[in-house]
């Protein structure tokens, strides 16, 4: 298995999509800033270069190893089957399969999506630009600079939708469906280290059936994507810190920073989450730390 530092295999799988989309959107933002035509070739090449650089760093640090589970290990896993875990795992799989099908086959009908996020993603795919979109022209759209205009929206959602539209998709809801799916995987993985497998799968089940999450996961809005980045960013920031000493796992802090950056690029009001975590990390006796039970 690839060396993973402080992250489990399940966490690596779960974080691959949200972090990958953040990198892809970052490359598109850079390309748009340089006034270049947005192209998937640029994104794919950039992601491949990041992947190669990461593998080289792992190889250089001698943390890149590959191993397969032995037959004895597989027998041990089968011999420790937890019935409660299995029941909730089946429930999570069945409900998420139904939810993902809903994400894929029902058209977008949310007003905010049609007025902004989904429509802008489609226009970006057609015009291959975000900065120079025709709908941003005051001559063609006199109300574009009014309060509440979609010109003020953070770019991550629209650019991620444009990727699937460039690939020929008929709906952008594949993005929200994949975000929610990989969130469930990463949430289970990070929680398993704290409460064990059974507690983690039960908590994952209840997160899955939360109305705000399962309903909005099939809408092309920002709600679920922002909740995914913000919640995981906060979880990893808290996980990186020790309650007994003022020490931190800096690898997990980097992961938290990337995820919290994703929350800001999804919705600008997401700035409150890195601000709160900054207080938690920098001021050991702050109100937030006292509330969380962490003192010097």
XYZ file of N, CA, C and O in Angstrom, residues 149-219:
284
model
N -25.985 39.551 -6.974
C -25.717 39.042 -8.322
C -24.778 37.845 -8.262
O -23.913 37.747 -7.403
N -24.939 36.930 -9.212
C -24.088 35.744 -9.233
C -22.660 36.036 -9.668
O -21.817 35.145 -9.693
N -22.355 37.289 -10.001
C -20.972 37.649 -10.308
C -20.111 37.612 -9.046
O -18.884 37.543 -9.106
N -20.772 37.644 -7.878
C -20.035 37.643 -6.616
C -19.831 36.243 -6.047
O -19.219 36.094 -4.999
N -20.328 35.215 -6.703
C -20.204 33.861 -6.174
C -18.754 33.388 -6.233
O -18.007 33.703 -7.166
N -18.356 32.612 -5.246
C -17.037 31.975 -5.276
C -16.970 30.999 -6.452
O -17.994 30.446 -6.860
N -15.773 30.743 -7.012
C -15.692 30.071 -8.314
C -15.637 28.547 -8.299
O -15.767 27.929 -9.354
N -15.423 27.903 -7.147
C -15.138 26.467 -7.183
C -16.277 25.650 -7.773
O -16.054 24.752 -8.603
N -17.493 25.926 -7.359
C -18.632 25.122 -7.813
C -18.844 25.279 -9.322
O -18.987 24.294 -10.051
N -18.848 26.520 -9.800
C -19.101 26.750 -11.217
C -18.021 26.109 -12.091
O -18.319 25.497 -13.130
N -16.759 26.257 -11.678
C -15.668 25.688 -12.478
C -15.699 24.158 -12.451
O -15.407 23.516 -13.454
N -16.053 23.578 -11.320
C -16.137 22.121 -11.260
C -17.283 21.607 -12.130
O -17.162 20.564 -12.776
N -18.386 22.356 -12.173
C -19.486 21.959 -13.057
C -19.077 22.067 -14.523
O -19.498 21.258 -15.359
N -18.274 23.074 -14.837
C -17.865 23.253 -16.231
C -17.037 22.074 -16.726
O -17.048 21.761 -17.924
N -16.335 21.402 -15.819
C -15.511 20.261 -16.223
C -16.380 19.155 -16.813
O -16.086 18.612 -17.889
N -17.468 18.803 -16.118
C -18.319 17.730 -16.638
C -19.080 18.181 -17.878
O -19.349 17.373 -18.771
N -19.416 19.473 -17.951
C -20.073 19.955 -19.158
C -19.114 19.931 -20.344
O -19.523 19.657 -21.484
N -17.843 20.218 -20.117
C -16.857 20.103 -21.197
C -16.703 18.662 -21.671
O -16.351 18.413 -22.834
N -16.951 17.733 -20.770
C -16.868 16.310 -21.125
C -18.123 15.802 -21.810
O -18.205 14.624 -22.159
N -19.122 16.673 -21.964
C -20.331 16.295 -22.678
C -21.492 15.866 -21.814
O -22.481 15.330 -22.340
N -21.414 16.083 -20.501
C -22.502 15.680 -19.610
C -23.732 16.551 -19.842
O -23.628 17.703 -20.263
N -24.908 15.997 -19.580
C -26.146 16.740 -19.725
C -26.573 17.421 -18.433
O -27.481 18.246 -18.439
N -25.955 17.055 -17.334
C -26.257 17.668 -16.047
C -24.983 17.749 -15.221
O -24.074 16.928 -15.389
N -24.934 18.738 -14.328
C -23.756 18.920 -13.477
C -23.848 18.138 -12.183
O -22.925 18.158 -11.376
N -24.957 17.437 -11.965
C -25.204 16.812 -10.668
C -24.285 15.631 -10.388
O -24.247 15.125 -9.264
N -23.536 15.183 -11.391
C -22.511 14.172 -11.131
C -21.495 14.683 -10.119
O -21.012 13.921 -9.270
N -21.176 15.976 -10.172
C -20.190 16.555 -9.261
C -20.683 16.491 -7.820
O -19.972 16.031 -6.918
N -21.903 16.958 -7.562
C -22.412 16.922 -6.193
C -22.581 15.488 -5.713
O -22.354 15.192 -4.536
N -22.986 14.584 -6.611
C -23.121 13.187 -6.227
C -21.801 12.569 -5.819
O -21.711 11.854 -4.810
N -20.736 12.848 -6.567
C -19.418 12.311 -6.233
C -18.855 12.967 -4.969
O -18.213 12.303 -4.157
N -19.086 14.256 -4.815
C -18.637 14.929 -3.584
C -19.242 14.253 -2.359
O -18.542 13.972 -1.378
N -20.540 13.993 -2.401
C -21.215 13.400 -1.247
C -20.747 11.973 -1.012
O -20.550 11.555 0.130
N -20.554 11.213 -2.075
C -20.084 9.833 -1.951
C -18.711 9.773 -1.301
O -18.489 9.018 -0.332
N -17.779 10.581 -1.782
C -16.424 10.555 -1.227
C -16.379 11.172 0.173
O -15.518 10.810 0.976
N -17.304 12.078 0.454
C -17.392 12.614 1.813
C -17.761 11.510 2.800
O -17.194 11.425 3.896
N -18.714 10.667 2.453
C -19.109 9.575 3.346
C -17.923 8.655 3.626
O -17.727 8.194 4.753
N -17.125 8.391 2.602
C -15.956 7.519 2.776
C -14.940 8.164 3.714
O -14.446 7.535 4.656
N -14.616 9.431 3.464
C -13.615 10.101 4.293
C -14.130 10.331 5.710
O -13.362 10.231 6.677
N -15.406 10.629 5.862
C -15.981 10.836 7.194
C -15.890 9.551 8.011
O -15.509 9.578 9.188
N -16.214 8.443 7.385
C -16.094 7.167 8.087
C -14.642 6.888 8.464
O -14.343 6.452 9.585
N -13.730 7.172 7.539
C -12.319 6.886 7.787
C -11.742 7.697 8.926
O -11.040 7.161 9.787
N -12.048 8.995 8.960
C -11.470 9.837 10.015
C -12.123 9.552 11.355
O -11.482 9.628 12.410
N -13.399 9.181 11.356
C -14.084 8.904 12.615
C -13.701 7.535 13.180
O -13.751 7.332 14.400
N -13.310 6.622 12.313
C -12.967 5.268 12.764
C -11.793 5.282 13.732
O -11.740 4.463 14.658
N -10.853 6.212 13.554
C -9.708 6.293 14.464
C -10.096 6.798 15.849
O -9.339 6.627 16.800
N -11.266 7.426 15.952
C -11.680 8.037 17.217
C -12.636 7.129 17.985
O -12.461 6.912 19.191
N -13.651 6.603 17.302
C -14.695 5.835 17.993
C -14.754 4.377 17.566
O -15.627 3.645 18.034
N -13.862 3.941 16.675
C -13.889 2.564 16.213
C -14.803 2.381 15.014
O -15.585 3.270 14.651
N -14.735 1.210 14.400
C -15.469 0.949 13.157
C -16.976 0.992 13.348
O -17.712 1.554 12.522
N -17.464 0.389 14.427
C -18.911 0.335 14.636
C -19.494 1.723 14.861
O -20.491 2.105 14.232
N -18.888 2.496 15.745
C -19.367 3.857 15.979
C -19.263 4.713 14.741
O -20.139 5.547 14.469
N -18.208 4.513 13.951
C -18.012 5.321 12.750
C -19.076 5.029 11.697
O -19.596 5.952 11.060
N -19.416 3.757 11.506
C -20.405 3.429 10.475
C -21.797 3.879 10.908
O -22.605 4.305 10.076
N -22.095 3.833 12.212
C -23.389 4.321 12.697
C -23.487 5.830 12.502
O -24.513 6.359 12.038
N -22.416 6.563 12.852
C -22.407 8.016 12.655
C -22.513 8.368 11.175
O -23.213 9.313 10.796
N -21.838 7.601 10.310
C -21.908 7.835 8.869
C -23.326 7.640 8.357
O -23.810 8.390 7.507
N -24.013 6.640 8.878
C -25.405 6.392 8.485
C -26.290 7.588 8.831
O -27.098 8.034 8.009
N -26.134 8.127 10.041
C -26.974 9.248 10.438
C -26.613 10.523 9.684
O -27.495 11.355 9.410
N -25.347 10.701 9.335
C -24.977 11.836 8.487
C -25.595 11.681 7.106
O -26.090 12.645 6.513
N -25.592 10.451 6.593
C -26.160 10.185 5.268
C -27.635 10.554 5.203
O -28.093 11.150 4.220
N -28.401 10.202 6.233
C -29.850 10.418 6.184
C -30.265 11.781 6.728
O -31.458 12.062 6.816
N -29.296 12.633 7.089
C -29.639 13.992 7.494
C -30.338 14.700 6.334
O -29.777 14.765 5.234
N -31.544 15.222 6.536
C -32.302 15.799 5.408
C -31.536 16.856 4.625
O -31.566 16.872 3.393
N -30.844 17.754 5.332
C -30.113 18.809 4.632
C -29.039 18.237 3.722
O -28.793 18.757 2.630
N -28.403 17.146 4.142
C -27.314 16.563 3.352
C -27.856 15.750 2.185
O -27.470 15.953 1.032
N -28.735 14.797 2.456
C -29.179 13.891 1.397
C -30.075 14.601 0.387
O -30.122 14.233 -0.782
N -30.790 15.635 0.822
C -31.639 16.380 -0.107
C -30.803 17.272 -1.012
O -30.947 17.254 -2.237
N -29.915 18.053 -0.419
C -29.134 19.008 -1.207
C -28.018 18.331 -1.999
O -27.437 18.964 -2.886
N -27.701 17.077 -1.694
C -26.676 16.392 -2.482
C -27.141 16.149 -3.911
O -26.326 15.875 -4.792
N -28.442 16.232 -4.166
C -28.948 16.044 -5.524
C -29.302 17.366 -6.188
O -29.934 17.386 -7.235
N -28.910 18.476 -5.565
C -29.127 19.792 -6.159
C -27.779 20.399 -6.527
O -26.797 20.231 -5.807
